[in-house]
Coordinates of C-alpha atoms in Angstrom, one line a residue:
L1 CA 0.0 0.0 0.0
N2 CA 1.4 3.4 -1.1
V3 CA -0.2 6.5 0.6
G4 CA 0.6 10.1 -0.4
A5 CA -0.7 13.4 0.8
N6 CA -0.2 16.8 -0.8
L7 CA -1.7 20.2 -1.3
G8 CA -3.4 20.9 -4.6
Q9 CA -5.6 23.4 -6.4
R10 CA -8.5 23.5 -8.8
I11 CA -8.8 26.5 -11.1
N12 CA -11.8 27.8 -13.0
I13 CA -10.9 30.5 -15.5
M14 CA -12.8 32.6 -18.1
D15 CA -16.1 32.9 -16.1
P16 CA -17.5 36.2 -17.4
D17 CA -18.5 37.1 -13.9
D18 CA -15.1 36.4 -12.5
P19 CA -12.2 35.4 -14.8
L20 CA -10.3 33.5 -12.0
R21 CA -11.8 31.3 -9.3
Y22 CA -9.7 28.8 -7.4
Q23 CA -9.7 26.3 -4.6
I24 CA -6.9 25.2 -2.3
L25 CA -7.4 21.6 -1.2
G26 CA -5.7 18.7 0.6
R27 CA -5.4 15.5 -1.3
V28 CA -4.8 12.0 -0.1
N29 CA -3.9 9.3 -2.7
F30 CA -4.0 5.5 -2.1
D31 CA -2.5 2.8 -4.4
L32 CA -2.9 -0.8 -3.2
D33 CA -1.2 -3.6 -5.1
I34 CA -3.7 -6.5 -4.7
G35 CA -1.5 -8.9 -6.6
A36 CA -1.6 -10.5 -10.1
D37 CA -1.4 -7.0 -11.6
W38 CA -4.6 -5.8 -9.9
Y39 CA -4.6 -2.4 -8.2
L40 CA -7.0 -0.4 -6.2
R41 CA -6.5 3.4 -6.7
A42 CA -8.3 6.2 -4.8
S43 CA -8.0 9.9 -4.4
L44 CA -9.8 11.9 -1.7
I45 CA -10.0 15.7 -1.5
G46 CA -10.7 18.0 1.4
N47 CA -11.5 21.7 0.9
I48 CA -9.2 24.3 2.6
Y49 CA -10.4 27.4 0.8
N50 CA -12.4 28.3 -2.3
D51 CA -14.4 31.1 -3.8
F52 CA -16.8 29.0 -5.8
D53 CA -19.8 29.8 -3.5
D54 CA -21.0 32.7 -5.6
I55 CA -21.0 31.1 -9.0
S56 CA -24.5 31.8 -10.3
R57 CA -24.4 31.5 -14.1
P58 CA -26.5 28.5 -15.2
S59 CA -25.3 26.5 -18.2
S60 CA -26.8 27.5 -21.5
S61 CA -25.5 24.4 -23.3
R62 CA -27.6 22.7 -25.9
L63 CA -25.7 19.5 -25.6
P64 CA -25.8 16.9 -22.8
R65 CA -24.2 18.8 -19.9
V66 CA -21.2 16.5 -19.4
R67 CA -18.7 19.3 -18.5
S68 CA -20.6 22.7 -18.5
N69 CA -22.0 22.0 -15.0
I70 CA -18.5 22.4 -13.7
D71 CA -19.8 25.1 -11.3
R72 CA -22.0 22.6 -9.5
Y73 CA -19.2 20.1 -9.1
L74 CA -16.8 22.8 -7.8
G75 CA -19.4 24.1 -5.4
D76 CA -21.2 21.0 -4.1
G77 CA -18.2 18.7 -4.4
E78 CA -15.6 20.7 -2.7
T79 CA -14.8 17.8 -0.4
G80 CA -15.3 14.1 -1.2
I81 CA -14.1 11.3 -3.5
S82 CA -12.1 12.4 -6.6
S83 CA -11.6 8.8 -7.8
L84 CA -11.9 5.2 -6.5
Y85 CA -11.5 2.3 -9.0
L86 CA -10.0 -1.1 -9.6
E87 CA -7.5 -1.5 -12.4
K88 CA -5.9 -4.5 -14.1
R89 CA -2.7 -4.1 -16.2
G90 CA -0.7 -6.5 -18.3
M91 CA 1.0 -7.5 -21.5
L92 CA -0.5 -9.7 -24.2
S93 CA 2.8 -9.8 -26.0
S94 CA 6.1 -7.9 -26.0
E95 CA 4.5 -5.2 -28.1
L96 CA 0.9 -5.3 -26.9
S97 CA -0.2 -3.9 -23.5
Y98 CA -3.6 -3.4 -21.9
R99 CA -5.4 -2.1 -18.9
A100 CA -9.0 -2.6 -17.7
Y101 CA -10.7 -0.5 -15.0
G102 CA -14.0 0.1 -13.2
G103 CA -15.3 2.4 -10.5
I104 CA -15.3 6.2 -9.9
L105 CA -13.0 7.3 -12.6
E106 CA -12.9 11.1 -12.3
T107 CA -14.7 14.1 -10.8
M108 CA -17.7 13.9 -13.1
F109 CA -18.0 10.2 -14.2
S110 CA -17.9 6.7 -13.0
G111 CA -17.7 3.7 -15.4
V112 CA -16.0 0.6 -16.7
G113 CA -13.6 0.4 -19.7
A114 CA -10.4 -0.9 -21.2
E115 CA -7.5 0.3 -23.2
V116 CA -5.0 -1.5 -25.5
L117 CA -1.7 -0.2 -27.0
W118 CA 0.3 -1.8 -29.8
E119 CA 3.9 -0.5 -30.0
P120 CA 5.7 -2.3 -32.9
F121 CA 9.4 -2.3 -32.3
P122 CA 11.4 -0.2 -33.3
S123 CA 8.8 1.9 -35.2
R124 CA 8.2 5.5 -34.2
F125 CA 4.4 4.8 -34.6
A126 CA 2.1 3.3 -31.9
F127 CA -1.6 2.5 -32.1
G128 CA -4.1 2.5 -29.3
A129 CA -7.9 2.0 -28.7
N130 CA -10.2 2.4 -25.7
L131 CA -13.8 1.7 -25.0
N132 CA -15.8 2.9 -22.0
Y133 CA -19.3 3.0 -20.5
A134 CA -19.5 6.1 -18.4
R135 CA -22.2 7.2 -16.0
Q136 CA -22.5 10.8 -14.8
R137 CA -21.8 11.4 -11.1
D138 CA -23.9 13.5 -8.8
F139 CA -22.5 16.9 -7.8
D140 CA -21.6 16.1 -4.2
A141 CA -18.4 14.0 -4.8
G142 CA -20.1 11.0 -3.2
F143 CA -21.3 7.6 -4.5
S144 CA -24.6 8.8 -6.0
H145 CA -25.1 9.2 -9.8
L146 CA -27.4 11.1 -12.3
S147 CA -29.3 9.3 -15.0
Y148 CA -27.0 10.2 -17.9
G149 CA -24.9 7.4 -19.4
V150 CA -22.9 7.1 -22.6
L151 CA -20.7 4.6 -24.5
T152 CA -17.5 6.4 -25.5
G153 CA -14.2 5.4 -27.0
H154 CA -11.4 6.3 -29.4
A155 CA -8.9 4.8 -31.8
S156 CA -5.5 6.6 -31.5
V157 CA -2.3 6.9 -33.6
Y158 CA 0.9 8.2 -32.0
W159 CA 4.1 9.4 -33.7
A160 CA 7.3 9.9 -31.9
S161 CA 8.9 12.4 -34.3
P162 CA 12.7 12.6 -34.9
F163 CA 12.5 16.4 -34.6
E164 CA 13.4 18.1 -31.3
N165 CA 11.6 15.5 -29.1
Y166 CA 8.1 16.4 -30.6
D167 CA 5.3 13.9 -30.3
A168 CA 2.0 14.0 -32.2
A169 CA -1.2 12.1 -31.7
V170 CA -4.7 11.8 -33.3
H171 CA -7.7 10.3 -31.5
L172 CA -10.8 9.4 -33.5
G173 CA -14.1 8.4 -31.9
R174 CA -17.2 9.2 -29.8
Y175 CA -17.1 11.7 -27.0
L176 CA -19.0 12.1 -23.7
A177 CA -21.8 14.3 -25.2
K178 CA -22.3 11.5 -27.9
D179 CA -20.7 13.6 -30.6
Y180 CA -18.2 12.1 -33.1
G181 CA -14.9 13.6 -34.2
A182 CA -11.2 13.8 -33.7
T183 CA -8.7 15.3 -31.2
F184 CA -5.3 16.5 -32.5
E185 CA -2.4 17.1 -30.1
V186 CA 1.3 18.0 -30.3
R187 CA 3.7 18.1 -27.3
R188 CA 7.4 18.6 -26.8
T189 CA 9.5 17.0 -24.1
F190 CA 12.7 18.8 -23.1
D191 CA 15.8 17.0 -21.8
S192 CA 15.1 18.5 -18.4
G193 CA 11.8 16.7 -18.3
W194 CA 9.7 19.7 -18.9
Q195 CA 6.8 19.1 -21.3
V196 CA 4.6 21.6 -23.1
G197 CA 1.9 21.0 -25.8
G198 CA -1.4 21.9 -27.2
F199 CA -4.5 20.3 -28.6
F200 CA -7.8 20.9 -30.3
T201 CA -10.9 18.8 -31.0
L202 CA -13.3 19.1 -34.0
T203 CA -16.6 17.1 -33.9
D204 CA -19.9 17.0 -35.7
V205 CA -21.3 19.6 -33.3
P206 CA -21.7 22.9 -35.2
F207 CA -19.8 25.9 -33.8
E208 CA -23.1 27.7 -33.0
V209 CA -24.4 24.7 -31.0
F210 CA -21.0 24.1 -29.2
G211 CA -21.3 27.6 -27.7
E212 CA -18.6 30.1 -26.6
G213 CA -15.2 29.1 -28.0
S214 CA -16.7 27.2 -31.0
F215 CA -14.6 24.0 -30.3
D216 CA -12.5 22.5 -27.5
K217 CA -8.9 23.6 -27.4
G218 CA -6.2 24.3 -24.9
I219 CA -2.6 24.0 -23.8
F220 CA -0.9 21.8 -21.2
F221 CA 2.4 21.6 -19.4
R222 CA 4.3 19.2 -17.1
V223 CA 7.0 20.4 -14.7
P224 CA 9.2 17.7 -13.1
L225 CA 9.9 18.1 -9.4
N226 CA 13.2 16.2 -9.1
A227 CA 15.2 19.5 -9.2
L228 CA 13.1 21.2 -6.6
L229 CA 13.0 18.2 -4.3
N230 CA 16.7 17.4 -5.0
N231 CA 16.2 13.7 -5.4
N232 CA 15.5 11.1 -8.1
T233 CA 11.7 11.4 -7.9
R234 CA 9.4 10.9 -10.9
A235 CA 6.8 13.3 -9.3
S236 CA 5.7 16.2 -11.4
Y237 CA 3.1 19.0 -11.6
S238 CA 0.8 19.0 -14.6
A239 CA -2.0 21.4 -15.7
V240 CA -4.3 21.9 -18.6
V241 CA -5.5 25.4 -19.5
R242 CA -8.6 25.8 -21.6
T243 CA -10.3 29.1 -22.7
I244 CA -13.6 27.8 -21.4
Q245 CA -15.0 24.3 -20.5
R246 CA -17.9 23.3 -22.8
D247 CA -19.6 19.9 -23.5
G248 CA -18.5 19.2 -27.1
G249 CA -15.3 17.2 -27.6
A250 CA -15.1 16.1 -24.0
R251 CA -13.3 12.9 -23.0
L252 CA -12.8 11.0 -19.8
E253 CA -9.9 12.5 -17.9
G254 CA -6.9 10.2 -17.9
F255 CA -8.8 7.2 -19.4
G256 CA -8.0 7.2 -23.1
D257 CA -4.3 7.4 -23.8
A258 CA -2.6 6.8 -20.5
L259 CA -0.6 3.7 -21.6
Y260 CA 1.3 5.6 -24.3
W261 CA 2.3 8.7 -22.3
E262 CA 3.1 6.8 -19.1
G263 CA 5.5 4.6 -21.0
R264 CA 6.9 7.3 -23.3
G265 CA 10.2 7.5 -21.5
A266 CA 10.9 3.8 -22.2
R267 CA 10.5 4.0 -26.0
P268 CA 13.7 3.4 -28.0
D269 CA 14.2 7.0 -29.1
A270 CA 13.8 8.2 -25.5
L271 CA 16.3 5.6 -24.2
A272 CA 18.8 6.6 -26.9
R273 CA 18.6 10.2 -25.8
S274 CA 19.1 9.4 -22.2
R275 CA 22.3 7.5 -23.0
H276 CA 23.7 10.6 -24.5

């Protein structure tokens, strides 16, 4: 059993009534190795301070409100269960890995699903797929759920380019609001471990139906903490910044392409760089 505790934050930006709202919270993470490649993972959050109480703008979304009710989750779910799920990982061959999972997957959805990743050696391409049934959680960060459910999944192609440590990926499939389309992303990993990138998603939802922002897009970054902590830790700080959170083009957080990015540092080109 591994247990960790830390301080964290949740940030809500671009609300026309207040462009920056935030929460300071305590987080406790649990990882229990049950055996035979089964794991129980949990994350609990406890509010320390937030200014979400006065969010009063109702969602105007014309799509199923899979993300645009973020104000309800931030306000009513300031303390509770962030995630609680079982996960099974393994290898079907030297080039084919998988994981299966079920439980409370993230802040807004529970569900069951599976992901596979094929990484033919020594190709710079890799291919993945995932399929999930997701059920929308109630706003209070507990065990109750709303009536909305959806079958969602994507097929993915990854390319580890030979140019300045850039990676690119395309994900094709069905999103949480039952729209169909593709997500495109590019990221660069520096020798120091810093990582920056951007993404955008286009689906069959017209821009005028999607709402403010027209389509989902954003930037993300990852900052390794080994220099700050002065040890050989793999811990890092990551964040995604969007102009505004809408319902179109929404995917489960962390349950679609985790296998590739978690193992990115062990791919042949990354190992070759580390030797130099």
